[in-house]
Short mmCIF file of C-alpha atoms in Angstrom, two decimals:
data_model
loop_
_atom_site.label_atom_id
_atom_site.label_comp_id
_atom_site.label_asym_id
_atom_site.label_seq_id
_atom_site.Cartn_x
_atom_site.Cartn_y
_atom_site.Cartn_z
CA GLN A 1 7.40 -22.49 -38.47
CA ILE A 2 6.11 -18.92 -38.50
CA ILE A 3 6.01 -17.07 -35.18
CA LEU A 4 3.89 -13.91 -34.95
CA MET A 5 4.85 -11.81 -31.94
CA SER A 6 4.47 -8.34 -30.51
CA ALA A 7 7.28 -5.83 -30.69
CA SER A 8 7.90 -6.02 -26.94
CA ILE A 9 9.12 -9.64 -27.05
CA ASN A 10 12.84 -10.34 -27.39
CA SER A 11 13.03 -11.53 -30.99
CA GLU A 12 16.77 -12.28 -30.83
CA GLU A 13 16.25 -14.79 -28.02
CA LEU A 14 13.57 -16.62 -30.04
CA ALA A 15 15.66 -16.51 -33.21
CA ASP A 16 18.65 -18.07 -31.42
CA TYR A 17 16.42 -20.73 -29.85
CA PHE A 18 14.89 -21.85 -33.18
CA ALA A 19 18.13 -21.69 -35.20
CA LEU A 20 18.72 -24.95 -37.09
CA PRO A 21 22.03 -26.79 -36.62
CA VAL A 22 24.12 -27.40 -39.73
CA HIS A 23 27.51 -29.06 -40.23
CA ASN A 24 29.52 -25.90 -39.64
CA GLY A 25 27.34 -24.06 -37.13
CA LEU A 26 23.78 -22.77 -36.87
CA ASN A 27 21.44 -21.66 -39.64
CA PRO A 28 19.92 -18.39 -38.34
CA VAL A 29 16.20 -17.68 -38.36
CA CYS A 30 14.90 -14.89 -40.58
CA VAL A 31 13.31 -12.04 -38.60
CA PHE A 32 10.90 -9.66 -40.36
CA LYS A 33 10.06 -6.39 -38.62
CA VAL A 34 6.81 -4.69 -39.62
CA GLU A 35 7.20 -1.07 -38.63
CA GLY A 36 4.17 0.73 -37.26
CA ARG A 37 3.26 4.34 -37.74
CA PRO A 38 5.82 6.47 -35.87
CA PHE A 39 4.72 9.21 -33.50
CA ALA A 40 6.67 12.13 -32.13
CA VAL A 41 7.78 11.40 -28.57
CA GLU A 42 9.21 13.87 -26.08
CA GLU A 43 11.04 12.35 -23.11
CA TYR A 44 11.69 14.30 -19.94
CA TYR A 45 13.72 12.89 -17.07
CA LEU A 46 13.85 14.09 -13.51
CA ASP A 47 17.06 16.05 -13.99
CA ASP A 48 15.50 17.84 -16.98
CA LEU A 49 13.00 19.48 -14.61
CA LYS A 50 15.52 21.18 -12.33
CA ASP A 51 15.17 24.49 -14.16
CA THR A 52 11.37 24.26 -14.27
CA PHE A 53 10.72 23.37 -10.64
CA ASP A 54 12.55 24.38 -7.49
CA PHE A 55 13.73 21.08 -6.00
CA GLN A 56 16.99 19.33 -5.17
CA LEU A 57 17.87 15.86 -6.42
CA HIS A 58 18.74 13.43 -3.66
CA SER A 59 20.59 10.23 -4.41
CA GLN A 60 18.46 7.11 -4.16
CA ARG A 61 19.69 4.30 -1.92
CA PRO A 62 18.97 0.86 -3.41
CA GLY A 63 18.28 -0.53 0.07
CA GLU A 64 15.77 2.21 0.91
CA PRO A 65 13.40 2.68 -2.04
CA VAL A 66 11.11 5.60 -1.27
CA VAL A 67 9.31 8.43 -3.05
CA GLY A 68 10.07 11.60 -1.10
CA GLN A 69 7.39 14.16 -0.25
CA LYS A 70 9.07 16.70 -2.53
CA MET A 71 8.63 14.37 -5.49
CA TYR A 72 4.86 14.22 -4.93
CA GLN A 73 4.79 18.03 -5.05
CA VAL A 74 6.82 18.02 -8.26
CA ALA A 75 4.40 15.55 -9.85
CA VAL A 76 1.36 17.65 -8.86
CA SER A 77 3.01 20.81 -10.22
CA LEU A 78 3.88 19.03 -13.42
CA ILE A 79 0.31 17.82 -13.98
CA HIS A 80 -0.89 21.35 -13.29
CA SER A 81 1.54 22.74 -15.91
CA PHE A 82 0.05 20.59 -18.68
CA ASP A 83 -2.81 23.11 -19.08
CA GLU A 84 -0.43 25.90 -20.03
CA LEU A 85 1.54 23.54 -22.27
CA GLU A 86 -1.57 22.54 -24.22
CA LYS A 87 -2.78 26.16 -24.50
CA ARG A 88 0.57 27.16 -25.95
CA ARG A 89 0.48 24.34 -28.47
CA ASN A 90 -3.06 25.27 -29.48
CA ARG A 91 -1.87 28.82 -30.16
CA GLU A 92 1.05 27.50 -32.19
CA LYS A 93 -1.34 25.38 -34.25
CA LYS A 94 -3.74 28.36 -34.50
CA ASN A 95 -6.53 26.29 -33.00
CA LEU A 96 -9.26 28.78 -32.10
CA SER A 97 -11.48 26.28 -30.27
CA ASP A 98 -12.58 27.37 -26.80
CA THR A 99 -12.59 23.80 -25.50
CA LEU A 100 -9.17 22.63 -24.39
CA GLU A 101 -8.69 18.95 -25.12
CA ARG A 102 -6.96 17.68 -22.01
CA GLY A 103 -4.87 14.56 -22.39
CA SER A 104 -4.96 11.89 -19.71
CA VAL A 105 -2.02 11.38 -17.34
CA LEU A 106 -0.63 8.07 -16.09
CA VAL A 107 1.54 8.21 -12.96
CA PHE A 108 3.44 5.08 -11.93
CA LEU A 109 3.81 4.51 -8.18
CA PRO A 110 5.38 1.62 -6.23
CA GLY A 111 2.33 0.53 -4.23
CA LEU A 112 -1.10 1.20 -2.80
CA GLY A 113 0.21 3.38 0.05
CA GLU A 114 1.91 5.74 -2.40
CA ILE A 115 -1.25 5.81 -4.54
CA ARG A 116 -3.32 6.86 -1.53
CA TYR A 117 -0.90 9.66 -0.65
CA MET A 118 -0.70 10.92 -4.23
CA HIS A 119 -4.50 10.82 -4.44
CA SER A 120 -4.76 13.01 -1.35
CA CYS A 121 -2.21 15.45 -2.81
CA LEU A 122 -4.25 15.80 -5.99
CA SER A 123 -7.58 15.97 -4.15
CA ASP A 124 -6.35 18.91 -2.06
CA LYS A 125 -6.01 20.96 -5.24
CA TYR A 126 -9.21 22.41 -6.66
CA GLN A 127 -8.65 21.43 -10.28
CA ARG A 128 -10.76 19.90 -13.01
CA TRP A 129 -9.18 16.51 -12.52
CA GLN A 130 -10.72 13.05 -12.49
CA VAL A 131 -8.34 10.94 -10.38
CA TYR A 132 -8.61 7.14 -10.56
CA PRO A 133 -6.49 4.47 -8.84
CA LEU A 134 -5.38 1.39 -10.78
CA HIS A 135 -3.84 -1.51 -8.87
CA ALA A 136 -4.24 -5.25 -8.37
CA CYS A 137 -6.87 -4.87 -5.61
CA ALA A 138 -9.05 -2.37 -7.50
CA THR A 139 -12.72 -3.31 -7.84
CA LEU A 140 -14.26 -3.92 -11.27
CA GLU A 141 -16.11 -0.61 -11.00
CA GLU A 142 -12.85 1.24 -10.31
CA GLN A 143 -11.14 -0.49 -13.21
CA SER A 144 -13.94 0.41 -15.63
CA LYS A 145 -13.67 4.10 -14.70
CA VAL A 146 -10.07 4.12 -15.93
CA PHE A 147 -11.25 3.23 -19.45
CA SER A 148 -14.32 5.49 -19.48
CA ALA A 149 -14.39 8.68 -21.54
CA THR A 150 -13.25 11.83 -19.75
CA VAL A 151 -15.78 14.57 -19.05
CA PRO A 152 -15.16 17.46 -21.49
CA GLY A 153 -12.95 20.09 -19.90
CA TYR A 154 -11.57 17.68 -17.30
CA ARG A 155 -8.28 15.80 -17.20
CA LYS A 156 -8.12 12.14 -16.25
CA VAL A 157 -5.24 11.28 -13.90
CA ILE A 158 -4.54 7.57 -13.37
CA LEU A 159 -2.45 6.55 -10.37
CA ALA A 160 -1.17 3.07 -11.13
CA THR A 161 1.24 0.41 -10.04
CA ASN A 162 3.20 -1.42 -12.73
CA VAL A 163 0.03 -3.44 -13.51
CA ALA A 164 -0.66 -0.72 -16.11
CA GLU A 165 2.77 -1.29 -17.64
CA SER A 166 2.53 -5.02 -18.21
CA SER A 167 -1.15 -5.96 -18.24
CA VAL A 168 -3.26 -2.96 -19.28
CA THR A 169 -3.25 -0.53 -22.20
CA VAL A 170 -5.14 2.70 -21.53
CA PRO A 171 -6.02 4.14 -24.96
CA ASP A 172 -6.26 7.89 -24.26
CA VAL A 173 -3.10 8.49 -22.21
CA LYS A 174 -1.07 11.43 -23.48
CA TYR A 175 1.30 12.00 -20.55
CA GLY A 176 3.22 9.37 -18.62
CA LYS A 177 2.73 6.05 -20.36
CA LEU A 178 3.72 5.38 -23.95
CA SER A 179 0.55 3.95 -25.47
CA LYS A 180 0.97 2.55 -28.98
CA SER A 181 -2.64 3.34 -29.90
CA CYS A 182 -2.43 7.09 -29.25
CA ASN A 183 -2.25 9.39 -32.23
CA SER A 184 -0.84 12.51 -30.63
CA VAL A 185 2.42 13.84 -29.27
CA TYR A 186 3.52 12.33 -25.99
CA THR A 187 5.14 14.15 -23.11
CA VAL A 188 6.69 11.55 -20.87
CA PHE A 189 7.00 11.81 -17.09
CA VAL A 190 7.37 8.40 -15.51
CA MET A 191 7.17 8.70 -11.74
CA PHE A 192 7.95 5.04 -11.14
CA ALA A 193 10.24 2.83 -13.17
CA ILE A 194 11.68 0.19 -10.87
CA LEU A 195 10.82 -0.09 -7.19
CA VAL A 196 14.45 -0.23 -6.09
CA LEU A 197 15.42 2.89 -8.00
CA GLY A 198 12.40 5.01 -7.14
CA LEU A 199 12.27 7.88 -9.62
CA VAL A 200 13.73 7.95 -13.10
CA THR A 201 16.87 9.99 -13.69
CA ARG A 202 19.23 9.82 -16.60
CA ILE A 203 21.19 7.14 -14.76
CA CYS A 204 21.01 3.76 -16.49
CA HIS A 205 18.76 1.19 -14.84
CA LEU A 206 18.23 -2.53 -15.17
CA THR A 207 14.98 -4.19 -16.14
CA ILE A 208 14.60 -7.91 -15.41
CA ILE A 209 11.87 -9.82 -17.27
CA LEU A 210 11.16 -13.34 -16.09
CA SER A 211 9.54 -15.95 -18.28
CA PHE A 212 6.48 -17.94 -17.29
CA LEU A 213 8.60 -20.89 -16.17
CA GLN A 214 10.78 -18.65 -14.02
CA HIS A 215 8.10 -17.01 -11.88
CA CYS A 216 5.09 -19.38 -11.85
CA PRO A 217 4.60 -22.60 -9.86
CA LEU A 218 6.02 -25.64 -11.64
CA GLY A 219 3.92 -28.33 -9.97
CA ALA A 220 1.29 -28.71 -12.70
CA THR A 221 3.95 -28.60 -15.42
CA VAL A 222 6.02 -31.36 -13.78
CA LEU A 223 2.95 -33.57 -13.33
CA LYS A 224 1.98 -33.16 -17.00
CA LEU A 225 5.50 -34.11 -18.07
CA LYS A 226 5.34 -37.19 -15.87
CA LYS A 227 1.97 -38.12 -17.36
CA LEU A 228 3.31 -37.78 -20.92
CA ASP A 229 6.27 -39.99 -19.92
CA MET A 230 8.70 -38.02 -22.07
CA GLY A 231 11.66 -38.33 -19.74
CA GLU A 232 13.02 -36.68 -16.63
CA PRO A 233 11.29 -33.30 -16.01
CA LYS A 234 14.60 -31.72 -14.99
CA ALA A 235 16.17 -32.56 -18.36
CA LEU A 236 13.08 -31.58 -20.37
CA LEU A 237 12.62 -28.21 -18.68
CA ALA A 238 16.30 -27.45 -19.22
CA THR A 239 15.58 -27.33 -22.98
CA ALA A 240 12.93 -24.60 -22.61
CA LEU A 241 13.44 -21.12 -24.07
CA SER A 242 13.91 -19.57 -20.62
CA PRO A 243 14.37 -22.59 -18.34
CA PRO A 244 13.68 -22.50 -14.60
CA SER A 245 16.50 -23.05 -12.15
CA VAL A 246 17.44 -26.58 -11.13
CA GLY A 247 16.76 -25.70 -7.50
CA ASP A 248 13.17 -24.67 -8.30
CA ILE A 249 12.55 -27.97 -10.09
CA GLU A 250 13.99 -30.02 -7.23
CA ARG A 251 11.91 -28.15 -4.65
CA THR A 252 8.81 -28.69 -6.79
CA ILE A 253 9.43 -32.45 -6.91
CA VAL A 254 9.82 -32.57 -3.12
CA GLN A 255 6.54 -30.66 -2.71
CA LEU A 256 4.75 -33.04 -5.09
CA LYS A 257 5.98 -36.01 -3.05
CA GLU A 258 4.75 -34.35 0.14
CA LEU A 259 1.38 -33.76 -1.57
CA GLY A 260 1.18 -37.44 -2.54
CA ALA A 261 1.23 -36.77 -6.29
CA LEU A 262 4.58 -38.57 -6.76
CA THR A 263 5.84 -41.71 -5.09
CA THR A 264 8.60 -41.31 -2.52
CA HIS A 265 10.29 -44.66 -3.13
CA VAL A 266 12.35 -45.70 -6.13
CA GLN A 267 10.46 -47.86 -8.64
CA THR A 268 12.56 -47.64 -11.81
CA GLU A 269 16.05 -46.51 -12.65
CA GLU A 270 14.66 -43.90 -15.05
CA ASN A 271 12.83 -42.07 -12.28
CA LEU A 272 15.46 -42.52 -9.61
CA HIS A 273 15.10 -38.97 -8.32
CA ASP A 274 11.60 -37.95 -9.40
CA GLY A 275 9.34 -40.80 -8.33
CA GLU A 276 6.37 -42.20 -10.22
CA LEU A 277 3.02 -40.54 -10.82
CA THR A 278 0.49 -41.73 -8.22
CA PHE A 279 -3.26 -42.15 -8.72
CA LEU A 280 -3.76 -38.82 -6.93
CA GLY A 281 -1.20 -37.21 -9.22
CA MET A 282 -3.03 -38.57 -12.28
CA VAL A 283 -6.31 -37.10 -11.02
CA LEU A 284 -4.70 -33.73 -10.27
CA THR A 285 -3.52 -33.42 -13.88
CA GLN A 286 -7.20 -33.45 -14.93
CA LEU A 287 -8.47 -30.79 -12.53
CA PRO A 288 -8.19 -27.11 -13.63
CA VAL A 289 -7.40 -25.84 -10.13
CA ASP A 290 -4.38 -25.38 -7.88
CA LEU A 291 -2.88 -28.73 -6.88
CA HIS A 292 -3.70 -28.32 -3.17
CA LEU A 293 -7.31 -27.43 -4.02
CA GLY A 294 -7.43 -30.47 -6.30
CA LYS A 295 -6.40 -32.68 -3.39
CA LEU A 296 -9.13 -31.01 -1.30
CA ILE A 297 -11.71 -32.04 -3.92
CA VAL A 298 -10.40 -35.63 -3.97
CA LEU A 299 -10.53 -35.85 -0.16
CA GLY A 300 -14.05 -34.39 -0.26
CA HIS A 301 -15.09 -37.29 -2.47
CA VAL A 302 -13.37 -39.80 -0.17
CA PHE A 303 -15.02 -38.47 2.99
CA GLY A 304 -18.48 -37.90 1.48
CA CYS A 305 -18.47 -34.07 1.53
CA LEU A 306 -17.71 -33.41 -2.14
CA GLU A 307 -20.25 -30.61 -2.62
CA GLU A 308 -18.88 -28.57 0.29
CA CYS A 309 -15.27 -29.07 -0.87
CA LEU A 310 -16.19 -28.06 -4.42
CA ILE A 311 -17.68 -24.80 -3.12
CA ILE A 312 -14.60 -24.09 -0.98
CA ALA A 313 -12.19 -24.89 -3.84
CA ALA A 314 -14.16 -22.73 -6.29
CA ALA A 315 -14.18 -19.78 -3.87
CA LEU A 316 -10.43 -20.10 -3.20
CA SER A 317 -9.65 -20.31 -6.94
CA LEU A 318 -10.75 -16.71 -7.55
CA ARG A 319 -9.97 -13.35 -6.01
CA SER A 320 -12.00 -12.43 -2.94
CA PHE A 321 -15.55 -11.38 -3.70
CA PHE A 322 -15.48 -8.97 -0.73
CA ALA A 323 -14.76 -5.66 -2.47
CA VAL A 324 -12.81 -2.89 -0.72
CA PRO A 325 -13.34 0.30 -2.78
CA PHE A 326 -10.63 2.94 -2.74
CA LYS A 327 -10.72 5.04 0.46
CA LYS A 328 -13.97 3.35 1.57
CA HIS A 329 -12.61 0.85 4.08
CA PHE A 330 -15.28 1.65 6.68
CA ASP A 331 -18.10 1.07 4.18
CA ALA A 332 -16.47 -2.18 3.06
CA HIS A 333 -16.12 -3.39 6.66
CA ARG A 334 -19.73 -2.50 7.41
#
């Protein structure tokens, strides 16, 4: 077996999982690391800015995660200082070009409310900035603006939740987010690292990464295992790379019985706790929709309103098609 993976995946966990047992232990898996082209990276933490900006560090309470008003002002001042930083570097490189190439900035914020406030702080300043929000509820038009080329002489500022950390790579970011495709020096100012901690200081913090089986619904997975008749789902899922908790599996089985996808009475000793796959459960394994929407389609067929139920299930399978553009709630309502 050859596994090709990105550098962000925990290779040690995979190597331990695929190690082959031998008579005196485990035969480890060979891991080859293909190094990419290194780039110079400059990291600045919040306590590194005390001499540059006049502000006082306040201890963050884990139970009260909040970005203080002073921190918004620090972020705006920092973005404003990038112009002077780039001019100085141009002089050091003896670049005589009149056009200042402004790198894009990515600011991480906990949620949409903080993005709105930061947007208003930046909009109050008359600067050559193009400010774009990036969050889960952003319209397709707003998302496309994030990836569009910046107007010459302007700086693109992206206000994002952690969706830009795990799901999106913005190619021209120079400040804020470490983008592997950039080919220039980075100056890092991460305004949001973990919601509980608020802003990044030099204090160590904990990052928790959950696998697919640990944060996604298990209903469809359990039904497929029952259809394949490979054994008890609880025992099979326990052998996964990052297995879900036993409690999650048991709750899923109860929900499937309530849905009618598994029988509630004991039929065989093998499936003493799980129940057998019902006809409805067999049908649900074939439908590429949420299990409850699949049952809606089946009931639509039973009661002679299949077309209407198909339309409802299709609409509920996707995000809402009623767009709410950023800071245009009245227009969206109208």
